[in-house]
mmCIF file of N, CA, C and O in Angstrom:
data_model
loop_
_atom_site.group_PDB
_atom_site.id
_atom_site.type_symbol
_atom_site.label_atom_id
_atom_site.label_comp_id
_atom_site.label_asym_id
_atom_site.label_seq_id
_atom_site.Cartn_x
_atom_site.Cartn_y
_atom_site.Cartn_z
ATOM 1 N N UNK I 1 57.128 129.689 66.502
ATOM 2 C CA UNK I 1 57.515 131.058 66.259
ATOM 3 C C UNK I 1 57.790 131.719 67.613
ATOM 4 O O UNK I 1 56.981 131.652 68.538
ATOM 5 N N UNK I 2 58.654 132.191 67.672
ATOM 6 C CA UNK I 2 58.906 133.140 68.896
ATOM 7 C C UNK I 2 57.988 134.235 69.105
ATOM 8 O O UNK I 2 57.504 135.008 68.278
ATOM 9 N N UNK I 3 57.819 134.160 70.478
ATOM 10 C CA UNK I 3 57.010 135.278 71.120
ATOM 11 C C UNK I 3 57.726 136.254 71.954
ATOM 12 O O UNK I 3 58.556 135.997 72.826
ATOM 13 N N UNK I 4 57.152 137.811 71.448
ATOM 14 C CA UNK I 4 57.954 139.170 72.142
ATOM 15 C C UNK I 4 57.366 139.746 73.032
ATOM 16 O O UNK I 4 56.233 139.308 72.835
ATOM 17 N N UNK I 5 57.279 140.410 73.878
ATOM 18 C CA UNK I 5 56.710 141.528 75.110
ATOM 19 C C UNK I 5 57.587 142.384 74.874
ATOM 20 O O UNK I 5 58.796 142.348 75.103
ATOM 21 N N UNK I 6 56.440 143.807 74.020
ATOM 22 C CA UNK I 6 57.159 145.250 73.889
ATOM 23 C C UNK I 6 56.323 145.955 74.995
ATOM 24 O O UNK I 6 55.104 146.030 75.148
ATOM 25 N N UNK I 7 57.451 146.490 75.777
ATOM 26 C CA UNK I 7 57.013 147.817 76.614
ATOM 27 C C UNK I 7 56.838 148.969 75.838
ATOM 28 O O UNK I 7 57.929 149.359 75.422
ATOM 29 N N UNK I 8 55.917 149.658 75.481
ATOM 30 C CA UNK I 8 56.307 151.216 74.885
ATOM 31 C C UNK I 8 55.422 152.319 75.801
ATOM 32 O O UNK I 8 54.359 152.032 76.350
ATOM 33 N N UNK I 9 56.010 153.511 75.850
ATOM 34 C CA UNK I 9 55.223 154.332 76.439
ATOM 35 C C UNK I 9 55.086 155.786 75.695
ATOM 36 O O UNK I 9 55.870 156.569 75.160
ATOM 37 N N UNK I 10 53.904 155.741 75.903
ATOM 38 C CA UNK I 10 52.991 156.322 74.526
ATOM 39 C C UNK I 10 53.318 157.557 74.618
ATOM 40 O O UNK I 10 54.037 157.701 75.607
ATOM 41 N N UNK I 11 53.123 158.622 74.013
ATOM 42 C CA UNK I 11 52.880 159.996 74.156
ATOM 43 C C UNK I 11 51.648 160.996 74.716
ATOM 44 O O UNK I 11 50.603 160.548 75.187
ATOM 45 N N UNK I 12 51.859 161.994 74.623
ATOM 46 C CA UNK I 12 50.646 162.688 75.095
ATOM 47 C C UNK I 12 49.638 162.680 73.466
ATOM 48 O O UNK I 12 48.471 162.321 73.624
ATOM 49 N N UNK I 13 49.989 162.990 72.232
ATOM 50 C CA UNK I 13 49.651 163.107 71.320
ATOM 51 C C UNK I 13 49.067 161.133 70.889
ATOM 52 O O UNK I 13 48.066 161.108 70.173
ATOM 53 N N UNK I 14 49.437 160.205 71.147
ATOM 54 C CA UNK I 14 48.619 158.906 71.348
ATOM 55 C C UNK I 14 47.900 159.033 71.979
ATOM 56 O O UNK I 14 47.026 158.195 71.755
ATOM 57 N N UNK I 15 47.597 159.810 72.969
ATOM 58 C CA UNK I 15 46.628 159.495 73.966
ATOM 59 C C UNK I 15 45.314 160.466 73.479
ATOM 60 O O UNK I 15 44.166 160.022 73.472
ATOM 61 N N UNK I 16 45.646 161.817 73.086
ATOM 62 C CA UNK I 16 44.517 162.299 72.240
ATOM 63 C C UNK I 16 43.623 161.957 70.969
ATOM 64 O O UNK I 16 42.568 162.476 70.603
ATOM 65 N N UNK I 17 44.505 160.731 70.302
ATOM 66 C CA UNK I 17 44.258 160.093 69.209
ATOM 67 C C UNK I 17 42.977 159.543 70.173
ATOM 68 O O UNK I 17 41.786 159.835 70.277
ATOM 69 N N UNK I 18 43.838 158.644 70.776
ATOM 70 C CA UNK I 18 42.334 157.956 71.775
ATOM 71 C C UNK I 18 41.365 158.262 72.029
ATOM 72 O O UNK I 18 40.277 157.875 71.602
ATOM 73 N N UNK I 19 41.682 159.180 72.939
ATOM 74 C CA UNK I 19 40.842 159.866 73.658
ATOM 75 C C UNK I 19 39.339 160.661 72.800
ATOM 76 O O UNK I 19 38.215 160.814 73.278
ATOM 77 N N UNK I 20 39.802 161.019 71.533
ATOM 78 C CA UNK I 20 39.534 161.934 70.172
ATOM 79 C C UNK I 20 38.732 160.922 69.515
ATOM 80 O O UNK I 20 37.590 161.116 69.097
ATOM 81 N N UNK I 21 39.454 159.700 69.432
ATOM 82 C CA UNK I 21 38.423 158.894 68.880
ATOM 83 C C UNK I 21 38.453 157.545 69.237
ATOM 84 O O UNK I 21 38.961 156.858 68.352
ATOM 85 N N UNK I 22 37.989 156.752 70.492
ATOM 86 C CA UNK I 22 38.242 156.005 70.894
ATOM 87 C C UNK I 22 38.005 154.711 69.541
ATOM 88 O O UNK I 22 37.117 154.634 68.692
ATOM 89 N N UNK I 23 39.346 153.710 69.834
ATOM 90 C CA UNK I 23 38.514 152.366 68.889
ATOM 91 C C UNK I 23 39.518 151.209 69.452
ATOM 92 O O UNK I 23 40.224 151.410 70.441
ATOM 93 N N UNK I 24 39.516 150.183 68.849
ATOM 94 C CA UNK I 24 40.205 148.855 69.520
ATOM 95 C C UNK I 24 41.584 149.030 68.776
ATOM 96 O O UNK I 24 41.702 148.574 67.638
ATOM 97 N N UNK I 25 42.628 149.679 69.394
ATOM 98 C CA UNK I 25 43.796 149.477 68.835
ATOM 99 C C UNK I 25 44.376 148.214 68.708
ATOM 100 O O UNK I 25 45.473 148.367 68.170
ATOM 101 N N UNK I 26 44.109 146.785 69.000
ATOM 102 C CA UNK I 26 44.314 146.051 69.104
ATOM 103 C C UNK I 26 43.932 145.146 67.161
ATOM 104 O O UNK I 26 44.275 144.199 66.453
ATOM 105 N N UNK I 27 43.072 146.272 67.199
ATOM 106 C CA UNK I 27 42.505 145.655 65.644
ATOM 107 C C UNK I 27 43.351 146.838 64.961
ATOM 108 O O UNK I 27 43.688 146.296 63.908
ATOM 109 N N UNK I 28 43.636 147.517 64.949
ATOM 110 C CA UNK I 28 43.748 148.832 64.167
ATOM 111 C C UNK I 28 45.559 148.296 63.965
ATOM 112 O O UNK I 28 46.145 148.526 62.907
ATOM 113 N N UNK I 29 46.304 147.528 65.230
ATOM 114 C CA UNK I 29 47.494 147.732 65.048
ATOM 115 C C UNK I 29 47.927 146.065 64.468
ATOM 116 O O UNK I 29 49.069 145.628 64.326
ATOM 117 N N UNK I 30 46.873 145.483 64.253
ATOM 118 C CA UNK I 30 47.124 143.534 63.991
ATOM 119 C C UNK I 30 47.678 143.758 62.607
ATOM 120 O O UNK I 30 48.344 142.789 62.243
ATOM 121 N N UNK I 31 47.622 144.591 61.850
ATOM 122 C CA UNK I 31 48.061 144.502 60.542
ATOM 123 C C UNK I 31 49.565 144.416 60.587
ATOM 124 O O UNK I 31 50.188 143.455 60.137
ATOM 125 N N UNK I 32 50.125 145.479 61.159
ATOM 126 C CA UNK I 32 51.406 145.823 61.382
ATOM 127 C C UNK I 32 52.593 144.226 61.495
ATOM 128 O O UNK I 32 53.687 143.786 61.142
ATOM 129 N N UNK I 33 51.421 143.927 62.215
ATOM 130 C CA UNK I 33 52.146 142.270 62.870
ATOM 131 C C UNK I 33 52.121 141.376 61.577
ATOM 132 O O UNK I 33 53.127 140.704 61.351
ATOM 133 N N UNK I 34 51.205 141.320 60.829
ATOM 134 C CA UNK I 34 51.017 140.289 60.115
ATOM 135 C C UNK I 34 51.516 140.896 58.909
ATOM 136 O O UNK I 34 51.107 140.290 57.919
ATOM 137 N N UNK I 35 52.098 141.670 58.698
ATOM 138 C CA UNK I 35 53.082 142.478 57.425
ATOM 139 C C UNK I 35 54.513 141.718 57.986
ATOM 140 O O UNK I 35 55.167 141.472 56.973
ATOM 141 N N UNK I 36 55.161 141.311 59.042
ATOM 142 C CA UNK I 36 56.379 140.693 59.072
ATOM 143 C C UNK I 36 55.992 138.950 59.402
ATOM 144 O O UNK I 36 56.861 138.102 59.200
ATOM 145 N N UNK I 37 55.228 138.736 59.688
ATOM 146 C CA UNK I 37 54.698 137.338 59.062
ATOM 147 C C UNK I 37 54.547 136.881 60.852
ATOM 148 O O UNK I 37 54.747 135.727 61.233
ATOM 149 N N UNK I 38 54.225 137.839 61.639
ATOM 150 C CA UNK I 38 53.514 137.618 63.045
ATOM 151 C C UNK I 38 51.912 137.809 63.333
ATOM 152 O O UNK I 38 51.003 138.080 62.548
ATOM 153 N N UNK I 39 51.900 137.619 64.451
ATOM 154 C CA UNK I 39 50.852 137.868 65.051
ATOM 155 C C UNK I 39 50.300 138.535 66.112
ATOM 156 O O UNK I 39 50.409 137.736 67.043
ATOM 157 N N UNK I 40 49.850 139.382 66.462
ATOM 158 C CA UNK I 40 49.631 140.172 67.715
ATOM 159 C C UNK I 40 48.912 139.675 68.618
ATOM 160 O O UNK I 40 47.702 139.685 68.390
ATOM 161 N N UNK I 41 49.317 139.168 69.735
ATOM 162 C CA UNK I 41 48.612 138.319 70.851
ATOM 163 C C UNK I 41 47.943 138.883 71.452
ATOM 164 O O UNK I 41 46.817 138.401 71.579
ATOM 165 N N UNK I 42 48.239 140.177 72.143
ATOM 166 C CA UNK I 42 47.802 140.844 73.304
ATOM 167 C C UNK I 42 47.867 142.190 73.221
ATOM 168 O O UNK I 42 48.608 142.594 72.325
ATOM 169 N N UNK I 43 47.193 143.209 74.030
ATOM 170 C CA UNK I 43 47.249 144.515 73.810
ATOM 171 C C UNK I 43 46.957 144.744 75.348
ATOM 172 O O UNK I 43 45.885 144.466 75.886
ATOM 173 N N UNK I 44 47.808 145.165 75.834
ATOM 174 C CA UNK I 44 47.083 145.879 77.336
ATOM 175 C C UNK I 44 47.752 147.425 77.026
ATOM 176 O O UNK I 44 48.560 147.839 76.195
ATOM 177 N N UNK I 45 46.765 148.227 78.449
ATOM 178 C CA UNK I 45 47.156 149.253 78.900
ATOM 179 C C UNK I 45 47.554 149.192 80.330
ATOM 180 O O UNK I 45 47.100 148.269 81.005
ATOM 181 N N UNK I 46 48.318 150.031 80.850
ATOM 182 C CA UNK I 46 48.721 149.948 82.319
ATOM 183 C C UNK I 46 48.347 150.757 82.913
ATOM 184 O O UNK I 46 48.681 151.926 82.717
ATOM 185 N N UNK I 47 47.575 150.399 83.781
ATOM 186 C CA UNK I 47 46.789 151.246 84.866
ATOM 187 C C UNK I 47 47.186 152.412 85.538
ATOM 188 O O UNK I 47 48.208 152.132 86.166
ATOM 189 N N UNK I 48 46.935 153.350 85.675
ATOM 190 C CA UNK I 48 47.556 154.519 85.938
ATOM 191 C C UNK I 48 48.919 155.243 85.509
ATOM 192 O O UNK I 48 49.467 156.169 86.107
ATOM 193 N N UNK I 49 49.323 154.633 84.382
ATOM 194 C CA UNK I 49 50.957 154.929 83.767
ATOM 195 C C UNK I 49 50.345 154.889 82.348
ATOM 196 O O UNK I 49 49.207 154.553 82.021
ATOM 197 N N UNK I 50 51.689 155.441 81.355
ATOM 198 C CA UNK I 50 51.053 155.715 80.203
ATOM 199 C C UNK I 50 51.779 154.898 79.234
ATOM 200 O O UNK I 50 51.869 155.190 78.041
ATOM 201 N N UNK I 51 52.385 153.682 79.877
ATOM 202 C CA UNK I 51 52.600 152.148 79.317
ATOM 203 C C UNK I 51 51.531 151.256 78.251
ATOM 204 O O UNK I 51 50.405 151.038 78.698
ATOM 205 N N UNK I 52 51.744 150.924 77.356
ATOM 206 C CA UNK I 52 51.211 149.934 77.053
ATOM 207 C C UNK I 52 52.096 148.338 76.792
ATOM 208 O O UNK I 52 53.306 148.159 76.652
ATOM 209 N N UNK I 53 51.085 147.437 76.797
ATOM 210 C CA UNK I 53 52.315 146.004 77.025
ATOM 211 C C UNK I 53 51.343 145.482 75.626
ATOM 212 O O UNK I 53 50.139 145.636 75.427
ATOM 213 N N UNK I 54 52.433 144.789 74.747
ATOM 214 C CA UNK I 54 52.159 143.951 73.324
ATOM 215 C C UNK I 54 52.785 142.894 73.803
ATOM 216 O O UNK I 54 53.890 143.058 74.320
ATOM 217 N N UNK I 55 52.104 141.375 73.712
ATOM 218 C CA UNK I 55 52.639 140.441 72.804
ATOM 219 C C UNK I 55 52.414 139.915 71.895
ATOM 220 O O UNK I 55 51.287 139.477 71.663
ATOM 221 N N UNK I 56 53.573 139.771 70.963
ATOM 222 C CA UNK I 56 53.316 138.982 69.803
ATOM 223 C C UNK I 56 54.295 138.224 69.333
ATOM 224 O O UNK I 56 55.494 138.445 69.501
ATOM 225 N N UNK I 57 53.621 136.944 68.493
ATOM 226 C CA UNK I 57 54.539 136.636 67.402
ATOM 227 C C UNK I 57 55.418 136.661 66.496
ATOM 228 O O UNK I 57 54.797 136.907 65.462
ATOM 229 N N UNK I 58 56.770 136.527 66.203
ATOM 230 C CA UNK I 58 56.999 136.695 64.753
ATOM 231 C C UNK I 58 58.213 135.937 64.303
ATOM 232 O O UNK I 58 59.010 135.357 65.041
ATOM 233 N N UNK I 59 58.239 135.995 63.366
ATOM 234 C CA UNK I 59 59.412 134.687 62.482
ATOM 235 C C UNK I 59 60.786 135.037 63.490
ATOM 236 O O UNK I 59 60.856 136.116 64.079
ATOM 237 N N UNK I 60 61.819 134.025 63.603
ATOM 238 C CA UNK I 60 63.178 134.219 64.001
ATOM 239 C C UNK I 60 63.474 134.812 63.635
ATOM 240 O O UNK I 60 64.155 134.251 62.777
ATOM 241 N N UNK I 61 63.660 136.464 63.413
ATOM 242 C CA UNK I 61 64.435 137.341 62.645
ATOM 243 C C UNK I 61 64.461 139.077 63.285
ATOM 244 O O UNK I 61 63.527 139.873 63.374
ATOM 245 N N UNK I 62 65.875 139.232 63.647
ATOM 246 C CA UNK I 62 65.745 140.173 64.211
ATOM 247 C C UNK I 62 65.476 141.178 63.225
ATOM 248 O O UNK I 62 65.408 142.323 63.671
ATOM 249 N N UNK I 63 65.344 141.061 62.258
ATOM 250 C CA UNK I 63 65.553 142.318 60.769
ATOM 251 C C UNK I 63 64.349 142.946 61.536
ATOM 252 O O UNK I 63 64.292 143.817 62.403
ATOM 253 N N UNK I 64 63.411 142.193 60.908
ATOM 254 C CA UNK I 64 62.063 142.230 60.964
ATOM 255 C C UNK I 64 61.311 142.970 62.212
ATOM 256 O O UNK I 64 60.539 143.927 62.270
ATOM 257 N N UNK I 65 61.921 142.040 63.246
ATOM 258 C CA UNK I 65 61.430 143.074 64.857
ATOM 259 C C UNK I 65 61.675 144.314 65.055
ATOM 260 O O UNK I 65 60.995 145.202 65.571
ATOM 261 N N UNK I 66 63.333 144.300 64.327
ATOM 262 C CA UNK I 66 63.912 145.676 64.422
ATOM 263 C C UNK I 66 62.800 146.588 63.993
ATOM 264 O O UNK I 66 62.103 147.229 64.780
ATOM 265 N N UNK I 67 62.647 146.603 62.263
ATOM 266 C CA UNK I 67 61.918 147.411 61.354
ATOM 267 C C UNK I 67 60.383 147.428 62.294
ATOM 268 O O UNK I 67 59.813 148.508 62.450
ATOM 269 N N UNK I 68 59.926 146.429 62.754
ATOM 270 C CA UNK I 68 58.782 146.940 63.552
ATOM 271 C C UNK I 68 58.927 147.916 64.180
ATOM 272 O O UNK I 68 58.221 148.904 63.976
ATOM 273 N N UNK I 69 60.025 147.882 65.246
ATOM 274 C CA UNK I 69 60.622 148.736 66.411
ATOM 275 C C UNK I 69 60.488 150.252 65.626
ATOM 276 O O UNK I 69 59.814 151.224 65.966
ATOM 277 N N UNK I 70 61.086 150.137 64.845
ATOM 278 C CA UNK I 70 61.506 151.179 64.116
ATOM 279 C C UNK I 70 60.068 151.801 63.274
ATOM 280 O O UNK I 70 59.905 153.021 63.271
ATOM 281 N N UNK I 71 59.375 151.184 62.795
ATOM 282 C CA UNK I 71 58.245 151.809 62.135
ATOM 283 C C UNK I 71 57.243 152.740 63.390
ATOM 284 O O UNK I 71 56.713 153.845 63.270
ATOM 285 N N UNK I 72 57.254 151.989 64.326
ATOM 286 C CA UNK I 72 56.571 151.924 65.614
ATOM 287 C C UNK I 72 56.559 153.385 66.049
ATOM 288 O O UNK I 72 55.587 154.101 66.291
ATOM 289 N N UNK I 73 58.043 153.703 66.099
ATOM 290 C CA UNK I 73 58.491 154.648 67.007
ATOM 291 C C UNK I 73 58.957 156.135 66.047
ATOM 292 O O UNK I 73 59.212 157.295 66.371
ATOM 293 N N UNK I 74 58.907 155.414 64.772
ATOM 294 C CA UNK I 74 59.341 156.904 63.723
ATOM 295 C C UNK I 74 57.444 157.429 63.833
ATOM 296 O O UNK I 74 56.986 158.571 63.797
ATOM 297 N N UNK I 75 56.922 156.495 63.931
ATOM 298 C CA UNK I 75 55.493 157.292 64.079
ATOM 299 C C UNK I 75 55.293 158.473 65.068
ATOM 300 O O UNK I 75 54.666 159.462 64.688
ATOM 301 N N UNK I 76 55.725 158.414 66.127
ATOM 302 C CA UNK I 76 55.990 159.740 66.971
ATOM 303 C C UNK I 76 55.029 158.944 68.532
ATOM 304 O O UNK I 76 55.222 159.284 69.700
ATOM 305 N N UNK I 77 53.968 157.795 68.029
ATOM 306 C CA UNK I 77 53.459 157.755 69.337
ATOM 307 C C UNK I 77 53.469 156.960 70.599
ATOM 308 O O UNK I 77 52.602 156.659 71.420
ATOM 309 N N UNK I 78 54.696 156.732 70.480
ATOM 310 C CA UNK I 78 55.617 156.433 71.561
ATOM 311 C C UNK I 78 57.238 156.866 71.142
ATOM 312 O O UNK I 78 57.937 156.841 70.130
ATOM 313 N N UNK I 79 57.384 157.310 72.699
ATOM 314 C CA UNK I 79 59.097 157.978 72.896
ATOM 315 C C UNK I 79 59.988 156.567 73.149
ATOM 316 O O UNK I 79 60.948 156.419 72.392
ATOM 317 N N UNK I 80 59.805 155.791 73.898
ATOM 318 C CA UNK I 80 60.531 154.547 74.045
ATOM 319 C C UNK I 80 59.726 153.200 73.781
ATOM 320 O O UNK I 80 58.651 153.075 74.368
ATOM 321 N N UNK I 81 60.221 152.063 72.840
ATOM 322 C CA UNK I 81 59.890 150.789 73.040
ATOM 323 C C UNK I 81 60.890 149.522 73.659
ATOM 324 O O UNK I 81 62.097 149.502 73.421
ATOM 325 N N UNK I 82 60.395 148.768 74.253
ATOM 326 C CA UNK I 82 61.711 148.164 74.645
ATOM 327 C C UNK I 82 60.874 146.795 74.326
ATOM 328 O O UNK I 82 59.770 146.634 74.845
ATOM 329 N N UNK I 83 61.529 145.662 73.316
ATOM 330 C CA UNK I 83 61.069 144.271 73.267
ATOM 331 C C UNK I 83 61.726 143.312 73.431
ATOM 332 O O UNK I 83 62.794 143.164 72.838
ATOM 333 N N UNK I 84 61.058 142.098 74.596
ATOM 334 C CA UNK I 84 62.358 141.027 74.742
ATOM 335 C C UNK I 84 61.283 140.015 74.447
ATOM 336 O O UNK I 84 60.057 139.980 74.557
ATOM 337 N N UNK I 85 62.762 138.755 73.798
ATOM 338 C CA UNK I 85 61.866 137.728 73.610
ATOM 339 C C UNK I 85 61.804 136.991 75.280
ATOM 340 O O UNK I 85 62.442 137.267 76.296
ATOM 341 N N UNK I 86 60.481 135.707 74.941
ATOM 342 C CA UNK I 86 59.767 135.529 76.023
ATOM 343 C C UNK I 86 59.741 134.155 75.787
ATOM 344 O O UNK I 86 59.922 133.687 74.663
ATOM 345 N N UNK I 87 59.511 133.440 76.842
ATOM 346 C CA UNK I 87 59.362 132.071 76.597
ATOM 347 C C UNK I 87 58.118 131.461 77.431
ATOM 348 O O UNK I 87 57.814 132.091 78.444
ATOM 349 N N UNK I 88 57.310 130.220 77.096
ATOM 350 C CA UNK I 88 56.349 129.865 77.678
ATOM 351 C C UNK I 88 56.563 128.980 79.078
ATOM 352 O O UNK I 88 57.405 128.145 78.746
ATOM 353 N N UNK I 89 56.307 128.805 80.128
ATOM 354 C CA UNK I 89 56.669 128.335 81.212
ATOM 355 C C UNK I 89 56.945 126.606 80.569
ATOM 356 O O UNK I 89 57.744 126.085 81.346
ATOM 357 N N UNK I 90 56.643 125.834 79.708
ATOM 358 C CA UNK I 90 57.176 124.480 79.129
ATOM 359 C C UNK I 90 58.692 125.064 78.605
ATOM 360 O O UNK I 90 59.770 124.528 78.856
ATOM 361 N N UNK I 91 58.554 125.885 78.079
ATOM 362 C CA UNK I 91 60.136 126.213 77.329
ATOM 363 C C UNK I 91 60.832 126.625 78.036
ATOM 364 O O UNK I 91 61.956 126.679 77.538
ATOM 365 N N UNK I 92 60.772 127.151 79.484
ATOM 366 C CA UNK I 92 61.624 127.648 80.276
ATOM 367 C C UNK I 92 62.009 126.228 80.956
ATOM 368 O O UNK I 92 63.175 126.133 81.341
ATOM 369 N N UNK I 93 61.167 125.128 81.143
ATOM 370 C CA UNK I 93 61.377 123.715 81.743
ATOM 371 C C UNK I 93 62.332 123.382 81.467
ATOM 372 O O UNK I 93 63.385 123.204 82.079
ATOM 373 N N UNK I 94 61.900 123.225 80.101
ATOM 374 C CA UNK I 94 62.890 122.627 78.963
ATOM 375 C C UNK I 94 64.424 123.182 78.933
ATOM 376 O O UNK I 94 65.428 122.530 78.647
ATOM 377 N N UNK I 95 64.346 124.520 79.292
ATOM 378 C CA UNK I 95 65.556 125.191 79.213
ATOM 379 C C UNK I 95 66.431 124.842 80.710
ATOM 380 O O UNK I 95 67.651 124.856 80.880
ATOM 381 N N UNK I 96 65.628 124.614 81.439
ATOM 382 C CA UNK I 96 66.713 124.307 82.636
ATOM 383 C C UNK I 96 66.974 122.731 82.905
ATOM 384 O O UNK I 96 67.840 122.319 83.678
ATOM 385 N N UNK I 97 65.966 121.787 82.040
ATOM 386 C CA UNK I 97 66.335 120.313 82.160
ATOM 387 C C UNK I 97 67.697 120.378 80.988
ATOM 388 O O UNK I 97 68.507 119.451 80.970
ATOM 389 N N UNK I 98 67.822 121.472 80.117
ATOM 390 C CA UNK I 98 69.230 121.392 79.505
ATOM 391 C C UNK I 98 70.372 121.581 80.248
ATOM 392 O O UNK I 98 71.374 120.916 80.510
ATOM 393 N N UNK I 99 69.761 123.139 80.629
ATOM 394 C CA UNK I 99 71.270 123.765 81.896
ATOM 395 C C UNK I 99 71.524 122.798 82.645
ATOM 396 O O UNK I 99 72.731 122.665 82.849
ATOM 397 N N UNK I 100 70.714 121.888 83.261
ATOM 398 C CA UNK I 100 71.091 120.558 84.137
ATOM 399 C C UNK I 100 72.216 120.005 83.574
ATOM 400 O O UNK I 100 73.318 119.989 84.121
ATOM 401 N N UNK I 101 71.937 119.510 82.394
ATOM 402 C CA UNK I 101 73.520 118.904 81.590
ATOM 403 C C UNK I 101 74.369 119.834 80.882
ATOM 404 O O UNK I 101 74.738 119.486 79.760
ATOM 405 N N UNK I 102 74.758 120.984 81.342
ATOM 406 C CA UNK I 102 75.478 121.619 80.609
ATOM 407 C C UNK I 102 76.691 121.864 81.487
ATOM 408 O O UNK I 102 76.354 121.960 82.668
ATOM 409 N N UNK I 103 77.908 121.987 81.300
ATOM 410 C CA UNK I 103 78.883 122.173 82.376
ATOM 411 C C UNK I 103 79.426 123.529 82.183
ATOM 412 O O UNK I 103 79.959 124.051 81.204
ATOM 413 N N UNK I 104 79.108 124.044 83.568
ATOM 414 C CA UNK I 104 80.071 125.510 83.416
ATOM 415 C C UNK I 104 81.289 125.918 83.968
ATOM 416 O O UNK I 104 81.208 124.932 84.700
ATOM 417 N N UNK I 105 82.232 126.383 84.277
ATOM 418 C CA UNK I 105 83.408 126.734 84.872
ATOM 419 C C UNK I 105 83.240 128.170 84.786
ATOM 420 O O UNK I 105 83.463 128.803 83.754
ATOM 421 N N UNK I 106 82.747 128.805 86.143
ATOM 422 C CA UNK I 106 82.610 130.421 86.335
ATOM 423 C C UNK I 106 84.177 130.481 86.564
ATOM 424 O O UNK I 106 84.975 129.771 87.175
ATOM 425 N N UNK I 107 84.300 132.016 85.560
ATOM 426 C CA UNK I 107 86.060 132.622 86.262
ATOM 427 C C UNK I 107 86.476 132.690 87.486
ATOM 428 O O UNK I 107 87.567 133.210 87.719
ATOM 429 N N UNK I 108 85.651 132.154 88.548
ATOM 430 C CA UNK I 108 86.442 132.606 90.091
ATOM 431 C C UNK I 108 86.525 130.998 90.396
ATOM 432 O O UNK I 108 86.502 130.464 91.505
ATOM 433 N N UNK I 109 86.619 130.427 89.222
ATOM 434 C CA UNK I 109 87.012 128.855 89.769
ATOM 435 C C UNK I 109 88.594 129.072 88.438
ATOM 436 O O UNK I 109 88.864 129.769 87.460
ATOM 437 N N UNK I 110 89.146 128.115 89.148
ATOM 438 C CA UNK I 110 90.556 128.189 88.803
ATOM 439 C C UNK I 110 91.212 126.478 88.195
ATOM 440 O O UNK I 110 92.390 126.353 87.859
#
C-alpha cells in the first residue's frame, strides 16, 4: 500500500481544542484513516511552527486521499494540507536500478 506525508498547518482554533483539552490526536484521528482502508503511521508536531506532519497508508486511489484532504480541511482546523506520496529508501533503490535501464533523450539533444 502506498505511503503519504501530509503537511497541514493547523489553526489557531485547533490549537485551543488542544490546548482546552489535551488528548492523543493520534488516536482520536486513526479512525479517519481506516474509513478509506489506510492506516495512520505517524503523528508529529513541529517544534516551534504550527505544522503538523502525518504519515500514512492507503489503497492506490487518489479518490480516496482526495476525500481525506477534503474532509480534513472542510473541518476548519487546518487552512492548508499538502500530501505527497513517499517511498521507502528499498523502493527508491529499486527505482533508480530501473532509471539505470531506461533510455532518455532530453530536448536539448537533437
Amino acid at each position: 500500500m502506498p505511503r503519504y506525508l501530509s503537511t497541514l498547518n493547523l489553526s489557531a482554533d485547533a490549537y485551543k481544542g488542544l490546548v482546552g483539552t489535551p488528548h492523543n490526536r493520534m488516536d482520536a484521528a486513526a479512525p479517519l484513516f481506516q474509513s478509506i482502508g489506510g492506516k495512520l503511521e505517524h503523528y508529529w508536531f513541529g517544534v516551534g511552527e504550527t505544522f503538523i506532519y502525518v504519515v500514512f497508508s492507503a489503497p492506490d486511489n487518489s479518490v480516496d486521499v482526495q476525500a481525506l484532504t477534503m474532509a480534513v480541511l472542510s473541518s476548519g482546523i487546518a487552512s492548508t494540507m499538502t500530501t505527497r506520496q513517499i517511498v521507502t529508501a528499498e523502493e527508491g533503490m529499486a527505482s533508480a536500478q530501473k532509471a539505470a535501464q531506461l533510455t532518455y533523450r532530453p530536448p536539448t539533444e537533437t
